[in-house]
């Protein structure tokens, strides 16, 4: 098994999907040991830091990559199996940012209000207890919250000659900000350009569904993943497979369209897995869909349709790719 | 404890929140043993039934009630504790209905397409195994799905002199279609008119999050609940408390506004419970919110914000009403 | 010609469509000479008035009516021809209202911002010059704006047993707030209940398209209209016919759905008028539709599809009703 | 005056804003005489052509350019004065395209419907009469519609390192599809990258507001424009100035957000022109805004806020740039 380790320096960060030269060329089957900087580019470190003062908005959400996958072509599907995500620092940060967040006027939901106040929270990580600590600033309240590492941003180069900011989620994946992107899952992304050119970033030590204020417990992350390629098999909306669930992520505005995309994606997947026609799949989904929101803050919103495998007959998605990668991961 | 049993006859069904005389006058503390007809008014009984042929669209989603609660006034909160929901029939029904459903053109998302085909599914209930059976019609596939009874519709008379169809969810509750409305929970609804005038209906033997095609496993239900009144305490958006979670339901269009309402409602609740200011509550919610969709099919969409109690310090909502009602329920 | 004059006293104002007894029973062909109070119920009279202090939010947008039209039944269409609208006072008022308006957080687009500041503007009417005067408060700027009287609210009792606030626009008409509802037009509304039970109100001396801050130049109005009934002819979304245009008003959220409704309504109308199938009508509309927004502030938003008659062959809508009412109006 | 003539060959068409090398480097003050191919790349020529058969979806909406403007830097504003737009062919084409259009399920409003039928309309241009001819296919109806040339797509390279498809409208302009982009107007676009890198295309011989089916009367166009640069003056959302109107175009989803953006843009402009604070500008806009929709079909929807100059005192936008360019145009 080829192994590539990569810890980009600040000048190696990338800020877009598409439009940049690959950091590495790898073959399917490669194991990657990566480090990802946090979405603030490490600039938010104290509760006294105000985002408008310390952040450079042209340098937010740095990505690690992109990786050119040998043999990947449009019409193929890239499989990224996340073996491990481990916080690379002992603290994470979150903040309200002017004109950003689900409960704020924004550039896109443009109202006449002044921005909400800026406030920064620092979450200490207790590795032994597996928790991050929330400390309120308006009252004397501290809470231990389970540390649940995930990646906010996983994507390939977009179709249609486009180059998109790493802040955007869409068909190419990107900044989906779903807690489903966690260790042990396989993410399937349709390949749009030769080499796929995927990158990853935006580690979260924890995030609620919807990512209300727009920033999770943001933290640098050590990420281990295995890359595989499924030839001649297209994927439309990003899919995630775990040992327990099938998941599809849709991204759009308004939010109902994001969710509809994820539902249509799942109806297609149920058809592939079990031969159900669209009406039967629609009906089944009506009764078994789990629909936890991902983000309601980014340029597109992201919504999730998720099905528990234990409600379904045994299925084999992408030729059993997830099980194969799980097995491979155990050998590392 | 006062006990009222009520199984409305067909001419006693009500179709609106507000605008109808109470079926009963009850005092706070009363135990109700109710029967609710299914949303199809019992007219859909076979896979060969086509909704456009057998349904009367002026008689869908019948409610049981309304109940006039002595002493209830605007500014109070009604607490409905659901002790039990038991399917009243051995089968439930679901169907695609022309120009209805999240993945169909509708009266409100008016497009030029012909309606999707009508198809009806009948789910046999196996009480011993606690499952309902899905039978696909396009392929040979049968699935056992856990029977998880819930009520799609729980509401009070609206504010502002309005009378709303039982198909509508809004501030007054109504057709929220959230799987959170299940046995063991307490639903809190702000009182808008003297007597509150609440009713319940729309039993689902099971429903996925989002209720994609618009109809769950619809079935008549035997419902046991205890009614309480919290004086001089307003509630804006409907709240649900269980032993494990606090939940707020928002209803609006587009879907992001439904979710925002539920988030704002939860931020208010966190303030009441722990004294957090709005920024601290916003931040905490960002990291711990569960956001499972309720429905993306009704006149308003309904979205949920939900917090696990085990992440929070002990709190006492509405003076410990839920715990009190749980205890009371155990004495029945 | 029967003539009814009606100037409701304060206790005769109605606040809903549906749910109230008729003020009058009239026969088709009746001429009505009505007075309507402004949407503030006359309580906002000076630039020093703050809405939160002087308004009673339970008494906004009073309607004059409702009128029971003899012979009107569901499936019929009511035609209201507006002969004249004349300002009944020499000034109108407009104001920002907390948590209301297109560029403010609202109850439905619920964000964490404080309300925008309240400010009231009084517009003096110069009848001789036919203008109202805008006076800025932040700089020394006064403008004369043409006085273009219109009615914000025209509607019938809703379908489905509902009673809706006079603040709501929907299929029944209501608070559409479109500048198209001006003297000389005929408004067609589908009848939902016996007698139709229509009412009118919410005079505007002038309004921009979209009604940004939520309140036009609000003023009491003297309204003259002729009522007619078109039997056995349904109308779905409200239609307006003038000497120069056909117009359909759709109301929904999000705004694209309001506009889609108006488009579907116009495609139906083009089919009725010229026999065009839906694809030809869709194409024609693509090239000739005028789409001025009505309101982006009310419970539902309202959008307009409008076609200039001079682009089309002569047509006869509703059997030439508008021409007939125009002729009748000239005889008064 | 420098004059550049450019008729790109097929291999010179560009398909994105950003991401391509300039076709020309020009200085401010240059007159451009351009030819633009139609949005179908000239492939739709007969009513028997089905888009799914003849179009190459990777080659739609070709742009002419991009032009590198010497001295243009981020923070400047580009002024494009359209002296003339003349149809370059004697016919235009329009068509329904599968899964595209405001009244169809689309990739983004993903539903389970089959696509609407494809149909193509050819509009003959009568230059003498200044009309294009609509011929219905379902009935015997032909209409003469005024030929009103406009450009659907005018934009600069985007900010944030992005490259966007020519099908997208956004802050950088692009595929706004507003009938306001017509001969005699000056379009102001904020510069995001050195040289601005603007291009134009997508000629329409006529288009209704909203562009319902997604394709106007599409036709090749001869376009004459003058390019100017306003240093050190940023512009957020695209603005258009004519002899009679100030216009701002917002692009987003849902449609209300597109319109809000245009309103916020106009409130800013009123502040610049007359010193009005945001509340006075909001109020004035409420009474005088014209709000004709641009498109409800593209990746973002575009909405317009427009004010008649004759309602306002004389103003001088961008130092009188429009008047200057009008004068210059008369000297050609």
PDB file of N, CA, C and O in Angstrom, chain B residues 15-16 58-59 107-114 160-165 168 170-171 237 251-254 257 260 264 267 278 282, chain C residues 15-16 58-59 107-114 160-165 168 170-171 237 251-254 257 260 264 267 278 282:
ATOM      1  N   UNK B  15     -62.407  19.647  11.414  1.00  0.00           N
ATOM      2  CA  UNK B  15     -61.462  19.817  10.299  1.00  0.00           C
ATOM      3  C   UNK B  15     -60.631  21.075  10.418  1.00  0.00           C
ATOM      4  O   UNK B  15     -59.869  21.401   9.509  1.00  0.00           O
ATOM      5  N   UNK B  16     -60.810  21.766  11.510  1.00  0.00           N
ATOM      6  CA  UNK B  16     -60.083  23.030  11.674  1.00  0.00           C
ATOM      7  C   UNK B  16     -59.606  23.184  13.112  1.00  0.00           C
ATOM      8  O   UNK B  16     -60.127  22.547  14.032  1.00  0.00           O
ATOM      9  N   UNK B  58     -62.323  17.419   0.997  1.00  0.00           N
ATOM     10  CA  UNK B  58     -62.896  18.308   2.015  1.00  0.00           C
ATOM     11  C   UNK B  58     -63.006  17.587   3.353  1.00  0.00           C
ATOM     12  O   UNK B  58     -63.389  18.186   4.354  1.00  0.00           O
ATOM     13  N   UNK B  59     -62.670  16.326   3.362  1.00  0.00           N
ATOM     14  CA  UNK B  59     -62.765  15.556   4.603  1.00  0.00           C
ATOM     15  C   UNK B  59     -61.509  14.734   4.799  1.00  0.00           C
ATOM     16  O   UNK B  59     -61.533  13.504   4.846  1.00  0.00           O
ATOM     17  N   UNK B 107     -49.846  22.589  -5.502  1.00  0.00           N
ATOM     18  CA  UNK B 107     -50.584  23.847  -5.651  1.00  0.00           C
ATOM     19  C   UNK B 107     -49.676  25.032  -5.402  1.00  0.00           C
ATOM     20  O   UNK B 107     -49.819  26.095  -6.007  1.00  0.00           O
ATOM     21  N   UNK B 108     -48.703  24.882  -4.502  1.00  0.00           N
ATOM     22  CA  UNK B 108     -47.848  26.012  -4.105  1.00  0.00           C
ATOM     23  C   UNK B 108     -46.535  26.076  -4.882  1.00  0.00           C
ATOM     24  O   UNK B 108     -46.014  27.141  -5.106  1.00  0.00           O
ATOM     25  N   UNK B 109     -45.982  24.944  -5.225  1.00  0.00           N
ATOM     26  CA  UNK B 109     -44.831  24.931  -6.126  1.00  0.00           C
ATOM     27  C   UNK B 109     -45.408  24.490  -7.469  1.00  0.00           C
ATOM     28  O   UNK B 109     -45.282  23.355  -7.904  1.00  0.00           O
ATOM     29  N   UNK B 110     -46.082  25.459  -8.085  1.00  0.00           N
ATOM     30  CA  UNK B 110     -46.931  25.177  -9.241  1.00  0.00           C
ATOM     31  C   UNK B 110     -46.096  25.116 -10.506  1.00  0.00           C
ATOM     32  O   UNK B 110     -45.532  26.115 -10.941  1.00  0.00           O
ATOM     33  N   UNK B 111     -45.986  23.927 -11.077  1.00  0.00           N
ATOM     34  CA  UNK B 111     -45.241  23.721 -12.313  1.00  0.00           C
ATOM     35  C   UNK B 111     -46.189  23.165 -13.362  1.00  0.00           C
ATOM     36  O   UNK B 111     -47.372  22.946 -13.088  1.00  0.00           O
ATOM     37  N   UNK B 112     -45.671  22.912 -14.551  1.00  0.00           N
ATOM     38  CA  UNK B 112     -46.542  22.480 -15.652  1.00  0.00           C
ATOM     39  C   UNK B 112     -46.638  20.957 -15.793  1.00  0.00           C
ATOM     40  O   UNK B 112     -47.265  20.469 -16.723  1.00  0.00           O
ATOM     41  N   UNK B 113     -46.048  20.221 -14.874  1.00  0.00           N
ATOM     42  CA  UNK B 113     -46.055  18.765 -15.001  1.00  0.00           C
ATOM     43  C   UNK B 113     -47.426  18.164 -14.686  1.00  0.00           C
ATOM     44  O   UNK B 113     -48.185  18.699 -13.887  1.00  0.00           O
ATOM     45  N   UNK B 114     -47.669  17.035 -15.343  1.00  0.00           N
ATOM     46  CA  UNK B 114     -48.796  16.200 -14.930  1.00  0.00           C
ATOM     47  C   UNK B 114     -48.499  15.644 -13.543  1.00  0.00           C
ATOM     48  O   UNK B 114     -47.347  15.574 -13.124  1.00  0.00           O
ATOM     49  N   UNK B 160     -55.337  35.682  16.560  1.00  0.00           N
ATOM     50  CA  UNK B 160     -55.675  36.623  15.496  1.00  0.00           C
ATOM     51  C   UNK B 160     -57.002  36.343  14.841  1.00  0.00           C
ATOM     52  O   UNK B 160     -57.189  36.663  13.664  1.00  0.00           O
ATOM     53  N   UNK B 161     -57.911  35.707  15.600  1.00  0.00           N
ATOM     54  CA  UNK B 161     -59.277  35.424  15.110  1.00  0.00           C
ATOM     55  C   UNK B 161     -59.281  34.421  13.963  1.00  0.00           C
ATOM     56  O   UNK B 161     -60.288  34.238  13.304  1.00  0.00           O
ATOM     57  N   UNK B 162     -58.151  33.758  13.694  1.00  0.00           N
ATOM     58  CA  UNK B 162     -58.109  32.869  12.538  1.00  0.00           C
ATOM     59  C   UNK B 162     -58.692  31.487  12.850  1.00  0.00           C
ATOM     60  O   UNK B 162     -58.732  31.042  13.995  1.00  0.00           O
ATOM     61  N   UNK B 163     -59.098  30.835  11.778  1.00  0.00           N
ATOM     62  CA  UNK B 163     -59.486  29.428  11.793  1.00  0.00           C
ATOM     63  C   UNK B 163     -58.650  28.763  10.721  1.00  0.00           C
ATOM     64  O   UNK B 163     -58.642  29.211   9.575  1.00  0.00           O
ATOM     65  N   UNK B 164     -57.882  27.733  11.101  1.00  0.00           N
ATOM     66  CA  UNK B 164     -56.986  27.123  10.124  1.00  0.00           C
ATOM     67  C   UNK B 164     -57.336  25.660   9.898  1.00  0.00           C
ATOM     68  O   UNK B 164     -57.725  24.942  10.831  1.00  0.00           O
ATOM     69  N   UNK B 165     -57.162  25.245   8.673  1.00  0.00           N
ATOM     70  CA  UNK B 165     -57.376  23.848   8.305  1.00  0.00           C
ATOM     71  C   UNK B 165     -56.490  22.921   9.137  1.00  0.00           C
ATOM     72  O   UNK B 165     -55.372  23.282   9.512  1.00  0.00           O
ATOM     73  N   UNK B 168     -52.730  22.338   8.215  1.00  0.00           N
ATOM     74  CA  UNK B 168     -51.732  23.406   8.357  1.00  0.00           C
ATOM     75  C   UNK B 168     -50.979  23.301   9.677  1.00  0.00           C
ATOM     76  O   UNK B 168     -51.603  23.152  10.726  1.00  0.00           O
ATOM     77  N   UNK B 170     -48.466  25.552  12.235  1.00  0.00           N
ATOM     78  CA  UNK B 170     -48.051  26.951  12.423  1.00  0.00           C
ATOM     79  C   UNK B 170     -47.787  27.177  13.907  1.00  0.00           C
ATOM     80  O   UNK B 170     -47.595  26.215  14.662  1.00  0.00           O
ATOM     81  N   UNK B 171     -47.778  28.422  14.326  1.00  0.00           N
ATOM     82  CA  UNK B 171     -47.530  28.743  15.731  1.00  0.00           C
ATOM     83  C   UNK B 171     -48.464  27.987  16.672  1.00  0.00           C
ATOM     84  O   UNK B 171     -48.093  27.670  17.807  1.00  0.00           O
ATOM     85  N   UNK B 237     -43.366  29.169  19.937  1.00  0.00           N
ATOM     86  CA  UNK B 237     -43.443  28.020  19.031  1.00  0.00           C
ATOM     87  C   UNK B 237     -43.641  26.746  19.865  1.00  0.00           C
ATOM     88  O   UNK B 237     -43.160  26.660  20.996  1.00  0.00           O
ATOM     89  N   UNK B 251     -42.558  26.176  12.054  1.00  0.00           N
ATOM     90  CA  UNK B 251     -43.281  25.885  10.814  1.00  0.00           C
ATOM     91  C   UNK B 251     -43.365  27.143   9.968  1.00  0.00           C
ATOM     92  O   UNK B 251     -43.833  28.182  10.449  1.00  0.00           O
ATOM     93  N   UNK B 252     -42.916  27.071   8.748  1.00  0.00           N
ATOM     94  CA  UNK B 252     -42.911  28.228   7.846  1.00  0.00           C
ATOM     95  C   UNK B 252     -42.457  27.745   6.476  1.00  0.00           C
ATOM     96  O   UNK B 252     -42.150  26.568   6.284  1.00  0.00           O
ATOM     97  N   UNK B 253     -42.412  28.640   5.524  1.00  0.00           N
ATOM     98  CA  UNK B 253     -41.751  28.436   4.235  1.00  0.00           C
ATOM     99  C   UNK B 253     -40.927  29.664   3.952  1.00  0.00           C
ATOM    100  O   UNK B 253     -41.369  30.755   4.280  1.00  0.00           O
ATOM    101  N   UNK B 254     -39.764  29.566   3.311  1.00  0.00           N
ATOM    102  CA  UNK B 254     -39.104  28.319   2.942  1.00  0.00           C
ATOM    103  C   UNK B 254     -38.617  27.566   4.173  1.00  0.00           C
ATOM    104  O   UNK B 254     -38.738  28.053   5.295  1.00  0.00           O
ATOM    105  N   UNK B 257     -36.661  29.017   7.091  1.00  0.00           N
ATOM    106  CA  UNK B 257     -37.376  29.846   8.064  1.00  0.00           C
ATOM    107  C   UNK B 257     -38.067  28.990   9.127  1.00  0.00           C
ATOM    108  O   UNK B 257     -38.160  29.401  10.288  1.00  0.00           O
ATOM    109  N   UNK B 260     -35.180  28.154  11.355  1.00  0.00           N
ATOM    110  CA  UNK B 260     -34.780  29.331  12.133  1.00  0.00           C
ATOM    111  C   UNK B 260     -35.760  29.558  13.296  1.00  0.00           C
ATOM    112  O   UNK B 260     -35.345  29.894  14.406  1.00  0.00           O
ATOM    113  N   UNK B 264     -34.625  29.847  17.128  1.00  0.00           N
ATOM    114  CA  UNK B 264     -34.915  31.015  17.968  1.00  0.00           C
ATOM    115  C   UNK B 264     -35.725  30.569  19.191  1.00  0.00           C
ATOM    116  O   UNK B 264     -35.494  31.021  20.320  1.00  0.00           O
ATOM    117  N   UNK B 267     -33.285  28.922  21.551  1.00  0.00           N
ATOM    118  CA  UNK B 267     -32.431  29.913  22.200  1.00  0.00           C
ATOM    119  C   UNK B 267     -33.193  30.583  23.345  1.00  0.00           C
ATOM    120  O   UNK B 267     -32.646  30.808  24.438  1.00  0.00           O
ATOM    121  N   UNK B 278     -28.404  35.487  24.457  1.00  0.00           N
ATOM    122  CA  UNK B 278     -28.696  34.933  23.133  1.00  0.00           C
ATOM    123  C   UNK B 278     -27.444  34.486  22.385  1.00  0.00           C
ATOM    124  O   UNK B 278     -27.484  33.520  21.623  1.00  0.00           O
ATOM    125  N   UNK B 282     -26.849  30.722  21.241  1.00  0.00           N
ATOM    126  CA  UNK B 282     -26.620  30.520  19.792  1.00  0.00           C
ATOM    127  C   UNK B 282     -25.379  29.641  19.603  1.00  0.00           C
ATOM    128  O   UNK B 282     -25.371  28.681  18.822  1.00  0.00           O
TER     129      UNK B 282
ATOM    130  N   UNK C  15     -61.859  42.154  10.550  1.00  0.00           N
ATOM    131  CA  UNK C  15     -60.410  41.913  10.588  1.00  0.00           C
ATOM    132  C   UNK C  15     -60.032  40.602   9.928  1.00  0.00           C
ATOM    133  O   UNK C  15     -58.865  40.192   9.967  1.00  0.00           O
ATOM    134  N   UNK C  16     -61.022  39.940   9.375  1.00  0.00           N
ATOM    135  CA  UNK C  16     -60.755  38.635   8.754  1.00  0.00           C
ATOM    136  C   UNK C  16     -61.536  38.488   7.452  1.00  0.00           C
ATOM    137  O   UNK C  16     -62.530  39.182   7.224  1.00  0.00           O
ATOM    138  N   UNK C  58     -53.803  44.066  17.276  1.00  0.00           N
ATOM    139  CA  UNK C  58     -55.004  43.249  17.065  1.00  0.00           C
ATOM    140  C   UNK C  58     -56.036  44.010  16.235  1.00  0.00           C
ATOM    141  O   UNK C  58     -57.083  43.472  15.885  1.00  0.00           O
ATOM    142  N   UNK C  59     -55.728  45.248  15.943  1.00  0.00           N
ATOM    143  CA  UNK C  59     -56.676  46.059  15.163  1.00  0.00           C
ATOM    144  C   UNK C  59     -55.945  46.794  14.055  1.00  0.00           C
ATOM    145  O   UNK C  59     -55.914  48.024  14.014  1.00  0.00           O
ATOM    146  N   UNK C 107     -41.080  37.802  12.346  1.00  0.00           N
ATOM    147  CA  UNK C 107     -41.539  36.601  13.037  1.00  0.00           C
ATOM    148  C   UNK C 107     -41.221  35.358  12.214  1.00  0.00           C
ATOM    149  O   UNK C 107     -40.915  34.303  12.769  1.00  0.00           O
ATOM    150  N   UNK C 108     -41.264  35.468  10.898  1.00  0.00           N
ATOM    151  CA  UNK C 108     -41.078  34.294  10.025  1.00  0.00           C
ATOM    152  C   UNK C 108     -39.643  34.120   9.551  1.00  0.00           C
ATOM    153  O   UNK C 108     -39.196  33.013   9.345  1.00  0.00           O
ATOM    154  N   UNK C 109     -38.942  35.196   9.311  1.00  0.00           N
ATOM    155  CA  UNK C 109     -37.499  35.093   9.043  1.00  0.00           C
ATOM    156  C   UNK C 109     -36.831  35.522  10.346  1.00  0.00           C
ATOM    157  O   UNK C 109     -36.354  36.630  10.501  1.00  0.00           O
ATOM    158  N   UNK C 110     -36.877  34.585  11.291  1.00  0.00           N
ATOM    159  CA  UNK C 110     -36.542  34.885  12.688  1.00  0.00           C
ATOM    160  C   UNK C 110     -35.034  34.846  12.887  1.00  0.00           C
ATOM    161  O   UNK C 110     -34.407  33.798  12.782  1.00  0.00           O
ATOM    162  N   UNK C 111     -34.444  36.006  13.145  1.00  0.00           N
ATOM    163  CA  UNK C 111     -33.014  36.115  13.390  1.00  0.00           C
ATOM    164  C   UNK C 111     -32.809  36.712  14.786  1.00  0.00           C
ATOM    165  O   UNK C 111     -33.768  37.019  15.485  1.00  0.00           O
ATOM    166  N   UNK C 112     -31.556  36.879  15.157  1.00  0.00           N
ATOM    167  CA  UNK C 112     -31.257  37.343  16.517  1.00  0.00           C
ATOM    168  C   UNK C 112     -31.115  38.858  16.627  1.00  0.00           C
ATOM    169  O   UNK C 112     -30.780  39.368  17.691  1.00  0.00           O
ATOM    170  N   UNK C 113     -31.363  39.581  15.577  1.00  0.00           N
ATOM    171  CA  UNK C 113     -31.175  41.029  15.608  1.00  0.00           C
ATOM    172  C   UNK C 113     -32.261  41.732  16.422  1.00  0.00           C
ATOM    173  O   UNK C 113     -33.399  41.282  16.482  1.00  0.00           O
ATOM    174  N   UNK C 114     -31.871  42.871  16.998  1.00  0.00           N
ATOM    175  CA  UNK C 114     -32.862  43.791  17.547  1.00  0.00           C
ATOM    176  C   UNK C 114     -33.668  44.367  16.388  1.00  0.00           C
ATOM    177  O   UNK C 114     -33.209  44.375  15.246  1.00  0.00           O
ATOM    178  N   UNK C 160     -62.180  25.837   2.382  1.00  0.00           N
ATOM    179  CA  UNK C 160     -61.681  24.891   3.377  1.00  0.00           C
ATOM    180  C   UNK C 160     -62.025  25.254   4.798  1.00  0.00           C
ATOM    181  O   UNK C 160     -61.294  24.901   5.722  1.00  0.00           O
ATOM    182  N   UNK C 161     -63.154  25.957   4.948  1.00  0.00           N
ATOM    183  CA  UNK C 161     -63.666  26.326   6.281  1.00  0.00           C
ATOM    184  C   UNK C 161     -62.747  27.297   7.015  1.00  0.00           C
ATOM    185  O   UNK C 161     -62.900  27.530   8.202  1.00  0.00           O
ATOM    186  N   UNK C 162     -61.743  27.867   6.323  1.00  0.00           N
ATOM    187  CA  UNK C 162     -60.786  28.712   7.018  1.00  0.00           C
ATOM    188  C   UNK C 162     -61.302  30.134   7.208  1.00  0.00           C
ATOM    189  O   UNK C 162     -62.158  30.615   6.474  1.00  0.00           O
ATOM    190  N   UNK C 163     -60.727  30.774   8.206  1.00  0.00           N
ATOM    191  CA  UNK C 163     -60.891  32.209   8.439  1.00  0.00           C
ATOM    192  C   UNK C 163     -59.491  32.779   8.494  1.00  0.00           C
ATOM    193  O   UNK C 163     -58.659  32.301   9.258  1.00  0.00           O
ATOM    194  N   UNK C 164     -59.205  33.760   7.649  1.00  0.00           N
ATOM    195  CA  UNK C 164     -57.842  34.279   7.593  1.00  0.00           C
ATOM    196  C   UNK C 164     -57.801  35.759   7.958  1.00  0.00           C
ATOM    197  O   UNK C 164     -58.716  36.521   7.614  1.00  0.00           O
ATOM    198  N   UNK C 165     -56.752  36.129   8.601  1.00  0.00           N
ATOM    199  CA  UNK C 165     -56.503  37.521   8.960  1.00  0.00           C
ATOM    200  C   UNK C 165     -56.487  38.402   7.713  1.00  0.00           C
ATOM    201  O   UNK C 165     -56.065  37.966   6.635  1.00  0.00           O
ATOM    202  N   UNK C 168     -53.290  38.692   5.471  1.00  0.00           N
ATOM    203  CA  UNK C 168     -52.811  37.558   4.665  1.00  0.00           C
ATOM    204  C   UNK C 168     -53.302  37.652   3.224  1.00  0.00           C
ATOM    205  O   UNK C 168     -54.486  37.876   3.013  1.00  0.00           O
ATOM    206  N   UNK C 170     -53.742  35.308  -0.261  1.00  0.00           N
ATOM    207  CA  UNK C 170     -53.707  33.890  -0.651  1.00  0.00           C
ATOM    208  C   UNK C 170     -54.664  33.693  -1.823  1.00  0.00           C
ATOM    209  O   UNK C 170     -55.038  34.667  -2.490  1.00  0.00           O
ATOM    210  N   UNK C 171     -55.078  32.460  -2.065  1.00  0.00           N
ATOM    211  CA  UNK C 171     -55.983  32.174  -3.168  1.00  0.00           C
ATOM    212  C   UNK C 171     -57.259  33.013  -3.117  1.00  0.00           C
ATOM    213  O   UNK C 171     -57.837  33.342  -4.150  1.00  0.00           O
ATOM    214  N   UNK C 237     -56.431  31.591  -9.052  1.00  0.00           N
ATOM    215  CA  UNK C 237     -55.723  32.726  -8.447  1.00  0.00           C
ATOM    216  C   UNK C 237     -56.394  34.025  -8.882  1.00  0.00           C
ATOM    217  O   UNK C 237     -56.923  34.117  -9.991  1.00  0.00           O
ATOM    218  N   UNK C 251     -49.785  34.260  -4.581  1.00  0.00           N
ATOM    219  CA  UNK C 251     -49.305  34.569  -3.233  1.00  0.00           C
ATOM    220  C   UNK C 251     -48.811  33.295  -2.566  1.00  0.00           C
ATOM    221  O   UNK C 251     -49.550  32.305  -2.487  1.00  0.00           O
ATOM    222  N   UNK C 252     -47.582  33.304  -2.105  1.00  0.00           N
ATOM    223  CA  UNK C 252     -46.986  32.122  -1.477  1.00  0.00           C
ATOM    224  C   UNK C 252     -45.626  32.512  -0.936  1.00  0.00           C
ATOM    225  O   UNK C 252     -45.191  33.661  -1.060  1.00  0.00           O
ATOM    226  N   UNK C 253     -44.939  31.602  -0.314  1.00  0.00           N
ATOM    227  CA  UNK C 253     -43.530  31.714   0.033  1.00  0.00           C
ATOM    228  C   UNK C 253     -42.847  30.432  -0.349  1.00  0.00           C
ATOM    229  O   UNK C 253     -43.463  29.379  -0.226  1.00  0.00           O
ATOM    230  N   UNK C 254     -41.588  30.422  -0.799  1.00  0.00           N
ATOM    231  CA  UNK C 254     -40.806  31.605  -1.107  1.00  0.00           C
ATOM    232  C   UNK C 254     -41.372  32.369  -2.294  1.00  0.00           C
ATOM    233  O   UNK C 254     -42.339  31.917  -2.933  1.00  0.00           O
ATOM    234  N   UNK C 257     -42.380  30.857  -5.658  1.00  0.00           N
ATOM    235  CA  UNK C 257     -43.637  30.117  -5.734  1.00  0.00           C
ATOM    236  C   UNK C 257     -44.830  31.054  -5.939  1.00  0.00           C
ATOM    237  O   UNK C 257     -45.799  30.689  -6.616  1.00  0.00           O
ATOM    238  N   UNK C 260     -44.557  31.758  -9.594  1.00  0.00           N
ATOM    239  CA  UNK C 260     -44.974  30.582 -10.371  1.00  0.00           C
ATOM    240  C   UNK C 260     -46.503  30.457 -10.395  1.00  0.00           C
ATOM    241  O   UNK C 260     -47.096  30.136 -11.421  1.00  0.00           O
ATOM    242  N   UNK C 264     -48.660  30.203 -13.758  1.00  0.00           N
ATOM    243  CA  UNK C 264     -49.571  29.095 -14.059  1.00  0.00           C
ATOM    244  C   UNK C 264     -50.979  29.634 -14.271  1.00  0.00           C
ATOM    245  O   UNK C 264     -51.721  29.188 -15.155  1.00  0.00           O
ATOM    246  N   UNK C 267     -51.055  31.177 -17.713  1.00  0.00           N
ATOM    247  CA  UNK C 267     -51.052  30.141 -18.753  1.00  0.00           C
ATOM    248  C   UNK C 267     -52.459  29.562 -18.908  1.00  0.00           C
ATOM    249  O   UNK C 267     -52.937  29.336 -20.025  1.00  0.00           O
ATOM    250  N   UNK C 278     -50.496  24.388 -23.069  1.00  0.00           N
ATOM    251  CA  UNK C 278     -49.653  24.912 -21.999  1.00  0.00           C
ATOM    252  C   UNK C 278     -48.244  25.246 -22.465  1.00  0.00           C
ATOM    253  O   UNK C 278     -47.626  26.183 -21.980  1.00  0.00           O
ATOM    254  N   UNK C 282     -46.730  28.909 -22.296  1.00  0.00           N
ATOM    255  CA  UNK C 282     -45.481  29.051 -21.525  1.00  0.00           C
ATOM    256  C   UNK C 282     -44.464  29.825 -22.363  1.00  0.00           C
ATOM    257  O   UNK C 282     -43.807  30.753 -21.890  1.00  0.00           O
TER     258      UNK C 282
END
